Short mmCIF file of C-alpha atoms in Angstrom, two decimals:
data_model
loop_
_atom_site.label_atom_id
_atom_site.label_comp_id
_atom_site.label_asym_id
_atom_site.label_seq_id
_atom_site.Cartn_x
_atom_site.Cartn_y
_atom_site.Cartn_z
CA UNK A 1 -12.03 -5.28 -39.20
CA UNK A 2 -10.52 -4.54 -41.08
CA UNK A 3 -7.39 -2.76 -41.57
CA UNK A 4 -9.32 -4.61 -44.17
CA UNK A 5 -12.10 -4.84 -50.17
CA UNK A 6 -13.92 -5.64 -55.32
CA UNK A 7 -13.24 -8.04 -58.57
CA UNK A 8 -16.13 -8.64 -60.91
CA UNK A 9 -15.98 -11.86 -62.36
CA UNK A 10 -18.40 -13.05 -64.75
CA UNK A 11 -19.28 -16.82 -65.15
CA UNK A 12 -21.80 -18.91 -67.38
CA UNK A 13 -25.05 -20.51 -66.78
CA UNK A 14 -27.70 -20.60 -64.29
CA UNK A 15 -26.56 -21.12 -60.24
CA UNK A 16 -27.45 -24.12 -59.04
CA UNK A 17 -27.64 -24.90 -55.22
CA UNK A 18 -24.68 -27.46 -53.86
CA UNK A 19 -26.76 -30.71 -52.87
CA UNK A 20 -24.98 -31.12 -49.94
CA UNK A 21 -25.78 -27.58 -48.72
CA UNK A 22 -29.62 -26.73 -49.68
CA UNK A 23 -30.03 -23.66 -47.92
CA UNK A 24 -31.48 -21.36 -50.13
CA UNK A 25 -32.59 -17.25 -49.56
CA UNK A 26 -36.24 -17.21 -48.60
CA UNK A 27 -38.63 -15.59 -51.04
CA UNK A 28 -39.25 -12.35 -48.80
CA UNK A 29 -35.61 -11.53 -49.58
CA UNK A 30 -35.13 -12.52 -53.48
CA UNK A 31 -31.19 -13.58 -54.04
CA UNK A 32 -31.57 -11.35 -57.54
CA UNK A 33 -32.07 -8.08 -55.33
CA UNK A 34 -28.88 -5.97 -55.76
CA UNK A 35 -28.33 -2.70 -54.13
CA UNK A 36 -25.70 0.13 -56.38
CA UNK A 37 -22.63 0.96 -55.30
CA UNK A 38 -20.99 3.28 -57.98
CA UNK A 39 -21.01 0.91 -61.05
CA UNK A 40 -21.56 -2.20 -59.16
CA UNK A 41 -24.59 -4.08 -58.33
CA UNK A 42 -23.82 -6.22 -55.54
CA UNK A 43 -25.82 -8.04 -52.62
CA UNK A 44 -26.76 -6.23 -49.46
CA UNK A 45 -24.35 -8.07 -47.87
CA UNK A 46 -20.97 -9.07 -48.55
CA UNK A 47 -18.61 -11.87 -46.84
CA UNK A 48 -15.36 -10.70 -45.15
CA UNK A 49 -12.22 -12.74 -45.69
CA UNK A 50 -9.44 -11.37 -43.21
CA UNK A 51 -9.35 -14.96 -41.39
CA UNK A 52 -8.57 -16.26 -44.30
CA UNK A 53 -4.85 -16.82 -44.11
CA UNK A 54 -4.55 -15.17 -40.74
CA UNK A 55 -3.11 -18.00 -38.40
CA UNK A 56 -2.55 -15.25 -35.64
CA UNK A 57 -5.54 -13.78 -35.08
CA UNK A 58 -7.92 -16.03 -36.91
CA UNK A 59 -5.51 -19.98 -36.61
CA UNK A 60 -6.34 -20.15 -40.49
CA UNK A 61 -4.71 -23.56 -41.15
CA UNK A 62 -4.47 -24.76 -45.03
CA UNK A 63 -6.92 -27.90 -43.87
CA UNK A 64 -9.40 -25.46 -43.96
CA UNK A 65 -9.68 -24.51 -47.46
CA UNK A 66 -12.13 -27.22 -48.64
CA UNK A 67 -14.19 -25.87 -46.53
CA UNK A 68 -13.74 -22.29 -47.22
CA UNK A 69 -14.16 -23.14 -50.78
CA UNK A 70 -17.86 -24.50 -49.54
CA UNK A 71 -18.49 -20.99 -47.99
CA UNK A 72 -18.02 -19.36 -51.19
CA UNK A 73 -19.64 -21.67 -52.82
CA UNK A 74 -22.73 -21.51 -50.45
CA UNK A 75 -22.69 -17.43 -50.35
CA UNK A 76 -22.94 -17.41 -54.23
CA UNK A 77 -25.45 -19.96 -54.53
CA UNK A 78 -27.85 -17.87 -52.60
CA UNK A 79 -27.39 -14.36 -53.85
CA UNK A 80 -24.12 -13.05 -52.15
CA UNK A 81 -21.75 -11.59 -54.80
CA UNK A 82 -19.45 -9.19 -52.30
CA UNK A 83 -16.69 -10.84 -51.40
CA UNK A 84 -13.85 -8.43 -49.19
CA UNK A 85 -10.14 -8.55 -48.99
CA UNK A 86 -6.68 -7.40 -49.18
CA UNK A 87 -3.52 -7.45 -50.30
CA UNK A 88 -2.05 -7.67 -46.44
CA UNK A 89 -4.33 -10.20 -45.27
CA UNK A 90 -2.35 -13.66 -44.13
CA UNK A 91 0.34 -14.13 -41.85
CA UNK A 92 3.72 -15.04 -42.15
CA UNK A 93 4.14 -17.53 -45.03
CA UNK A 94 0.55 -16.69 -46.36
CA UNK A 95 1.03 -13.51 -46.66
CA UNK A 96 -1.51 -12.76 -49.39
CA UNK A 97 -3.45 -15.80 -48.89
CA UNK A 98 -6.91 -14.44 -48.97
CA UNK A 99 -6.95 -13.07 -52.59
CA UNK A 100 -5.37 -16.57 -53.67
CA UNK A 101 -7.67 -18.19 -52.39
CA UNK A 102 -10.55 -16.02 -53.32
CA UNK A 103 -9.23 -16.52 -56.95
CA UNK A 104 -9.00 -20.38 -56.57
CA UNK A 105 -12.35 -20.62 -55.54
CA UNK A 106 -13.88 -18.23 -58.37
CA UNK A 107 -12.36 -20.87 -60.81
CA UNK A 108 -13.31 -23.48 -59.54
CA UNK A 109 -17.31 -22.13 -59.12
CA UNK A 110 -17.03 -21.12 -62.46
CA UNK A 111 -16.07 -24.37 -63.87
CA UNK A 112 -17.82 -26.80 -61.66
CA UNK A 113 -20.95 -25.05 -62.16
CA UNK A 114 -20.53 -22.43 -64.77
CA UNK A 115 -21.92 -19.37 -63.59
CA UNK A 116 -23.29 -16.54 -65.07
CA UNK A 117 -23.41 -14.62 -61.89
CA UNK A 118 -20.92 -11.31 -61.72
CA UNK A 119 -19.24 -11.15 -58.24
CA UNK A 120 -17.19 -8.04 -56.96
CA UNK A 121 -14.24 -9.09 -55.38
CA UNK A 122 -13.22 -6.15 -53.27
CA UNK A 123 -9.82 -5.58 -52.40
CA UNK A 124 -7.71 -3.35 -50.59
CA UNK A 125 -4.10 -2.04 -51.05
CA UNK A 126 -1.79 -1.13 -47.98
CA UNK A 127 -0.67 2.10 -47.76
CA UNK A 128 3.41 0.35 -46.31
CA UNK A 129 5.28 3.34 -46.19
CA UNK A 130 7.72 1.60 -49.24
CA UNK A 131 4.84 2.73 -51.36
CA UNK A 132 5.46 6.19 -52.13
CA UNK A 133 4.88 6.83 -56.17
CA UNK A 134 1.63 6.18 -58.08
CA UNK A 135 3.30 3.63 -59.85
CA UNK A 136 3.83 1.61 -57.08
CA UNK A 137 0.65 1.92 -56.00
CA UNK A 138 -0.10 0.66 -59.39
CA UNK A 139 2.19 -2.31 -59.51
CA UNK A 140 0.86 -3.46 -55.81
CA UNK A 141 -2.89 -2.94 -57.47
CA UNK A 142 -1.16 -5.80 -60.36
CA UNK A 143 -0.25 -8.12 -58.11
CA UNK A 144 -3.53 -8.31 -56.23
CA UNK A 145 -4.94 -9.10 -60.20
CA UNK A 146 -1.98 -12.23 -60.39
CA UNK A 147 -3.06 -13.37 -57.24
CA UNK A 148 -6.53 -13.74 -57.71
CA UNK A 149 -5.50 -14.55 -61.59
CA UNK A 150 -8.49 -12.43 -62.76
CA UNK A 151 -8.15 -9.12 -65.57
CA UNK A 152 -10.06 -6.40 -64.13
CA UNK A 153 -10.87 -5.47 -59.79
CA UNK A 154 -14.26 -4.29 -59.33
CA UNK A 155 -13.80 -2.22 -56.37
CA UNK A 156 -9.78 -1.35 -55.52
CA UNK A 157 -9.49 0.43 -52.25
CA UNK A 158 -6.91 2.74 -50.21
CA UNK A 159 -6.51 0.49 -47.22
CA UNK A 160 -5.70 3.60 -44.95
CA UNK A 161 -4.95 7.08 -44.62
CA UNK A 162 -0.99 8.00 -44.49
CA UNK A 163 -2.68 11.67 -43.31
CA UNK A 164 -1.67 10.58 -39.33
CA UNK A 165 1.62 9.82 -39.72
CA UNK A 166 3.39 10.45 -43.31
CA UNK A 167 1.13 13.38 -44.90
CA UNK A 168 3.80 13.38 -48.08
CA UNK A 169 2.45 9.99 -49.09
CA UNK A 170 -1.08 10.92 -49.42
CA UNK A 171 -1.27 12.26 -52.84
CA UNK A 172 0.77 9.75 -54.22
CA UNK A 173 -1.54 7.43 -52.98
CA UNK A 174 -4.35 9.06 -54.19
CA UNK A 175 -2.91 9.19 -57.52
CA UNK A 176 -2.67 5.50 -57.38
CA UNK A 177 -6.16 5.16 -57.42
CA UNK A 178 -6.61 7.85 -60.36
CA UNK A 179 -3.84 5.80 -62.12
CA UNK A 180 -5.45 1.97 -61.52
CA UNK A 181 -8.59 3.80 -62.38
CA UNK A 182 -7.52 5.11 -65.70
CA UNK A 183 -6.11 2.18 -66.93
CA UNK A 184 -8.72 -0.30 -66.32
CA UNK A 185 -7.76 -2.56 -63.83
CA UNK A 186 -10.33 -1.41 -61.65
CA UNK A 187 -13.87 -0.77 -62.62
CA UNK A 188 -14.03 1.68 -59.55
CA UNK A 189 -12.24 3.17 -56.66
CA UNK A 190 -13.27 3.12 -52.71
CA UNK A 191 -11.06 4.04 -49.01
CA UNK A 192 -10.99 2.29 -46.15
CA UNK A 193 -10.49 3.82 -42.22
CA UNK A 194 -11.02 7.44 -43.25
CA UNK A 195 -12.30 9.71 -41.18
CA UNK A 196 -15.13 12.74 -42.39
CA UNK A 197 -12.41 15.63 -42.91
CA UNK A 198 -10.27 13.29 -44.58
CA UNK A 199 -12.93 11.51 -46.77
CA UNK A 200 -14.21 14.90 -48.03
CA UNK A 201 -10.58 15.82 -49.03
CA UNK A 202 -9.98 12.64 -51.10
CA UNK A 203 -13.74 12.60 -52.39
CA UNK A 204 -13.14 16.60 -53.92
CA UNK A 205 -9.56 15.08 -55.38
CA UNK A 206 -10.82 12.31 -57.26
CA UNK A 207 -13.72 14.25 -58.55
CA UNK A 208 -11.64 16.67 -59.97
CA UNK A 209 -9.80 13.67 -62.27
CA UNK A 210 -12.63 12.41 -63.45
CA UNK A 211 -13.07 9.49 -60.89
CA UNK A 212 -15.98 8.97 -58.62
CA UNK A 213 -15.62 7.41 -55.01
CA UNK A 214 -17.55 4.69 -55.30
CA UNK A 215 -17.32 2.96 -51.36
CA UNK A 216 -15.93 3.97 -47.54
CA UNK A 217 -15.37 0.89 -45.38
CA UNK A 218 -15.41 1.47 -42.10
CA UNK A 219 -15.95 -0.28 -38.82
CA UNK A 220 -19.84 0.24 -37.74
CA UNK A 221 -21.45 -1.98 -36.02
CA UNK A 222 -23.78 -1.23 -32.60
CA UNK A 223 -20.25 -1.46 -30.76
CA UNK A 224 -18.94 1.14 -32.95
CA UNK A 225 -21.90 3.50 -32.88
CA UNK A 226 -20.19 6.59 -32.47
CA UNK A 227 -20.38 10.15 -33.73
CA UNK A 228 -17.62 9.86 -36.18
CA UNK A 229 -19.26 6.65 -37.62
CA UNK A 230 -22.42 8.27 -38.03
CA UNK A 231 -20.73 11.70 -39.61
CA UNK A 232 -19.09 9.46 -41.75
CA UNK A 233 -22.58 7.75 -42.70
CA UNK A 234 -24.06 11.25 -43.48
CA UNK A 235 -21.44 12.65 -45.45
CA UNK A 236 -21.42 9.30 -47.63
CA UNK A 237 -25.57 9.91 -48.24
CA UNK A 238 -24.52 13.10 -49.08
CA UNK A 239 -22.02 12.39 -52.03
CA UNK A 240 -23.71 8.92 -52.84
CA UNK A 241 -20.98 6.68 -51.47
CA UNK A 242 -21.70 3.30 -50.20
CA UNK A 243 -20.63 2.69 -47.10
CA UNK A 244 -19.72 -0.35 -46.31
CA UNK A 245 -19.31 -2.07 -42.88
CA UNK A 246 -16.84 -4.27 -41.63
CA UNK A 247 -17.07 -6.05 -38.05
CA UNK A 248 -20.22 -5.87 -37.67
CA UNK A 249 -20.15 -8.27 -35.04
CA UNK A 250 -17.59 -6.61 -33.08
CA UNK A 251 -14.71 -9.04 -33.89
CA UNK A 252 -17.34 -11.73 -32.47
CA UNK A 253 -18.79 -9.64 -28.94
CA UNK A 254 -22.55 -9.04 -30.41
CA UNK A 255 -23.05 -12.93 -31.42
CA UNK A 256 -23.55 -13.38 -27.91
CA UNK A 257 -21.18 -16.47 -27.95
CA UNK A 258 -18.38 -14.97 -25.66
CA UNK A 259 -19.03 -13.60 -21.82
CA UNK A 260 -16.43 -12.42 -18.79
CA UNK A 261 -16.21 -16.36 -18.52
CA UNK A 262 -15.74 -17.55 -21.74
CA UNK A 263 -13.09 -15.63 -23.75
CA UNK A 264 -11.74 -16.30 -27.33
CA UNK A 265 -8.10 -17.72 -27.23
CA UNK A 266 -5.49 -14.96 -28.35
CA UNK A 267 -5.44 -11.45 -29.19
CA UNK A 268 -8.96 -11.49 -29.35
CA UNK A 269 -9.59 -12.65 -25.43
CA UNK A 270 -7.62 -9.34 -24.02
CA UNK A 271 -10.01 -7.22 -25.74
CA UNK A 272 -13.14 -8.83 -25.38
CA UNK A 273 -11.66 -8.92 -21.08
CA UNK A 274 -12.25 -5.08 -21.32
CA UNK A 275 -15.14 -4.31 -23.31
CA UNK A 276 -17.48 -7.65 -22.70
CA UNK A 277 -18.32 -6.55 -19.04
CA UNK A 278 -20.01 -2.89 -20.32
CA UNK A 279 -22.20 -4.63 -22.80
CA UNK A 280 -24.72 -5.81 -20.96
CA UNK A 281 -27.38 -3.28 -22.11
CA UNK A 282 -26.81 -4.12 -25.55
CA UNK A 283 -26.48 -7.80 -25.21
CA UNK A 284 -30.10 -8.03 -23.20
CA UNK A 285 -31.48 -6.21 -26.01
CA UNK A 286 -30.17 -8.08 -28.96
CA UNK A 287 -31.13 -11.08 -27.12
CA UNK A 288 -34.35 -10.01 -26.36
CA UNK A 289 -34.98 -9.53 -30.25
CA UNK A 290 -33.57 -12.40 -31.67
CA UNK A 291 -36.03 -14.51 -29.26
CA UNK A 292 -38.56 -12.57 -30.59
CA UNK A 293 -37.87 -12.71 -33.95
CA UNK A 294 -36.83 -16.15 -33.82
CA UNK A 295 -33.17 -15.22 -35.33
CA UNK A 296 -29.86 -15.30 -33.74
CA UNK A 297 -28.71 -12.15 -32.00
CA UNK A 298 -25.81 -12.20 -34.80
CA UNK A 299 -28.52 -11.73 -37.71
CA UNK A 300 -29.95 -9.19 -35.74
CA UNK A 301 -26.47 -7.37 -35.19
CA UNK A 302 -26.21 -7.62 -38.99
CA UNK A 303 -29.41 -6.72 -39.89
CA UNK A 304 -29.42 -3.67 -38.13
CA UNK A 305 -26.47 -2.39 -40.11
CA UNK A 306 -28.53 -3.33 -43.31
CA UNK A 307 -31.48 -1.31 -41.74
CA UNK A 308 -29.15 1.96 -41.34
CA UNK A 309 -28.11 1.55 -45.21
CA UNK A 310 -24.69 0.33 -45.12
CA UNK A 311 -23.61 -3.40 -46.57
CA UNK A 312 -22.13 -5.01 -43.84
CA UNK A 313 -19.04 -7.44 -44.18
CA UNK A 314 -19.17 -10.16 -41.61
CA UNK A 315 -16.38 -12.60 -41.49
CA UNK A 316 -16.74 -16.34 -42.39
CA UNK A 317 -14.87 -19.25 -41.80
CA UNK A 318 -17.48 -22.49 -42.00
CA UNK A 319 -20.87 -23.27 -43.35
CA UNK A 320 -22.47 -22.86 -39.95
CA UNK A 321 -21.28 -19.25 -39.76
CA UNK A 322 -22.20 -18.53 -43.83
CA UNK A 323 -25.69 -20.29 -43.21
CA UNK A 324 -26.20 -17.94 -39.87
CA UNK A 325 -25.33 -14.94 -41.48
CA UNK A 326 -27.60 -15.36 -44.53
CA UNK A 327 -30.16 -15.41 -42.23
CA UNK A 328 -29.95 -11.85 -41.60
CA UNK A 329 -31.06 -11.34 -44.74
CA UNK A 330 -34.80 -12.20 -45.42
CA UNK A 331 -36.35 -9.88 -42.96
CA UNK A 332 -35.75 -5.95 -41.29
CA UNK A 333 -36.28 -4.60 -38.22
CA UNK A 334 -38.54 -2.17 -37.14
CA UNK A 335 -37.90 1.56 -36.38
CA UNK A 336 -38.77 0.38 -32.65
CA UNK A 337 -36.24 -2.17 -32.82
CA UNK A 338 -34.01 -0.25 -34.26
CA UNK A 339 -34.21 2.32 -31.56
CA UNK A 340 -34.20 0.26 -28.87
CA UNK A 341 -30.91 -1.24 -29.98
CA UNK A 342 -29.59 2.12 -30.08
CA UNK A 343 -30.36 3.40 -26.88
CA UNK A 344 -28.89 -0.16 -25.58
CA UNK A 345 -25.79 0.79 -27.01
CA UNK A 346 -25.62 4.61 -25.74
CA UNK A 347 -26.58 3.17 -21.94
CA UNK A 348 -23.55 0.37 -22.29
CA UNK A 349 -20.42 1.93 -20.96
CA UNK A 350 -17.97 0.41 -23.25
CA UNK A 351 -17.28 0.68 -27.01
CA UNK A 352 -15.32 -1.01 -29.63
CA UNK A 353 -11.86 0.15 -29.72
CA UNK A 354 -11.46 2.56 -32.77
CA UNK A 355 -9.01 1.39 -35.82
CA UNK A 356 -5.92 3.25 -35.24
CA UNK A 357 -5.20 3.72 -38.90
CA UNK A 358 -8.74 5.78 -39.26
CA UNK A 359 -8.20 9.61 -39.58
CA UNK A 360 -10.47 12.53 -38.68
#
């Protein structure tokens, strides 16, 4: 979801696939096609990281980083070079886990199999209200770089708009971004949660110093489908921003795992209580689909968010859910498809509760 961000690395050699994990890109979809987003090239999709280091919503436990390490691992190895974060993801004691880790497992990529593949590590900075100068903003934008132990960001990003509820903090922010910008430690700038009025506001600022807005993550997904999101779509064609799109599965509701019946333990279980009940539309037709196309209705969640030009940002904890995803990536739907989906989601009554950080 992201109340949730990009490093570029670059490694030596050519990639070699892990011979434990062969899965490989089919040819339709070549793992060297790259799609721009401001300076970057980067994959068409990324890999989201909030669960890693979340224990509350997520139960991230530290057993699991072997195998989180094989997820990056596998997600390189066939093409994926977007990898999203921020400094506020991880709970409690591991608070900041996620850009540790993602800078652990860079390392160790690099020197087990010495890459030459660039990957954008995208990472976002919280907008906590003790942040009110540039140079804060600044010194929180260093600290993501000694977590992950890396010299430059590829993609630093305003986590969310202060416009809602501390308007005085805005600017400051803003001229956080300008600042990190300016003095290298990002190669470009992006906002998360902002709404179209506020996005054309902050767009027009950074312009005017010089620095182009290069992404605008926001939650869009066929659950999410909503005027806004789409405004937000057509401004971003407009100016040439990327968007990019995280839960694409709906926190998990469009993989078609979860019913009234079967719930997700924690937060997650209240919500999907309320909104799993009005998706039936949508569900039938993603299912329908996938059969079809012989994919999983997650791939065809995902790839429909390819189709409508954003790069979507599913979450991954194992290898099953890397290898599934991946799979959304070697094929597109058709404009049929596509509009059947659609109309699925206008006739199901329920919608994915909006991020209350996102402005207008």
């Amino acid at each position: 979801m992201a109340l949730s961000a990009s490093c570029c690395i670059v490694a030596s050699s050519n990639i070699n696939p892990l011979p434990s994990f062969p899965f490989r890109l089919p040819s339709l979809w070549p793992s060297t096609q790259k799609v721009k987003m401001g300076p970057l090239s980067v994959s068409p999709m990324g890999f989201g990281t909030w669960a890693w280091g979340n224990q509350i919503l997520w139960g991230y436990k530290e057993s699991m980083d072997d195998d989180l390490q094989q997820v990056f691992n596998m997600a390189v190895d066939n093409g994926v070079n977007l990898f999203d974060t921020a400094d506020s993801y991880g709970t409690g004691r591991f608070n900041g886990q996620s850009e540790k880790l993602l800078g652990k497992f860079i390392r160790d990529f690099r020197e087990k199999k010495g890459s030459r593949s660039k990957i954008v590590i995208a990472t976002k900075f919280a907008a906590y209200p003790w942040r009110l100068t540039p140079g804060q903003f600044v010194n929180a934008c260093r600290a993501s770089l000694d977590r992950m132990q890396i010299e430059q960001i590829g993609i630093g990003q305003l986590h969310w708009s202060t416009a809602n509820y501390a308007p005085f903090q805005e600017l400051a922010l803003w001229d956080g971004l300008v600042a990190m910008y300016d003095k290298g430690l990002v190669q470009a700038v992006g906002v998360s949660n902002y709404g179209p009025k506020q996005l054309l506001k902050i767009h027009a600022y950074l312009k005017e110093r010089g620095v182009p807005l290069c992404s605008a993550q926001v939650q869009f997904s066929l659950l999410s489908m909503g005027e806004e999101q789409l405004e937000i779509k057509s401004i971003c064609d407009s100016l040439g921003i990327r968007v990019i799109a995280y839960s694409p599965l709906g926190l998990g509701m469009l993989t078609g795992k979860y019913s009234s019946s079967k719930l997700p333990t924690g937060p997650r279980g209240l919500l999907f209580k309320q909104i799993l009940p009005g998706l039936d539309p949508l569900l039938s037709s993603l299912r329908e689909i996938a059969n079809k196309r012989r994919k999983t209705m997650s791939q065809v969640a995902i790839n429909w968010c390819i189709s409508k030009g954003t790069i979507p940002i599913p979450g991954v904890k194992s290898i099953t859910q890397a290898e599934e995803n991946l799979g959304a990536l070697d094929w597109r739907l058709s404009s049929d498809e596509i509009l059947q989906l659609e109309y699925a989601a206008q006739e199901s009554p329920r919608r994915m509760i909006q991020n209350i950080f996102q402005t207008r």
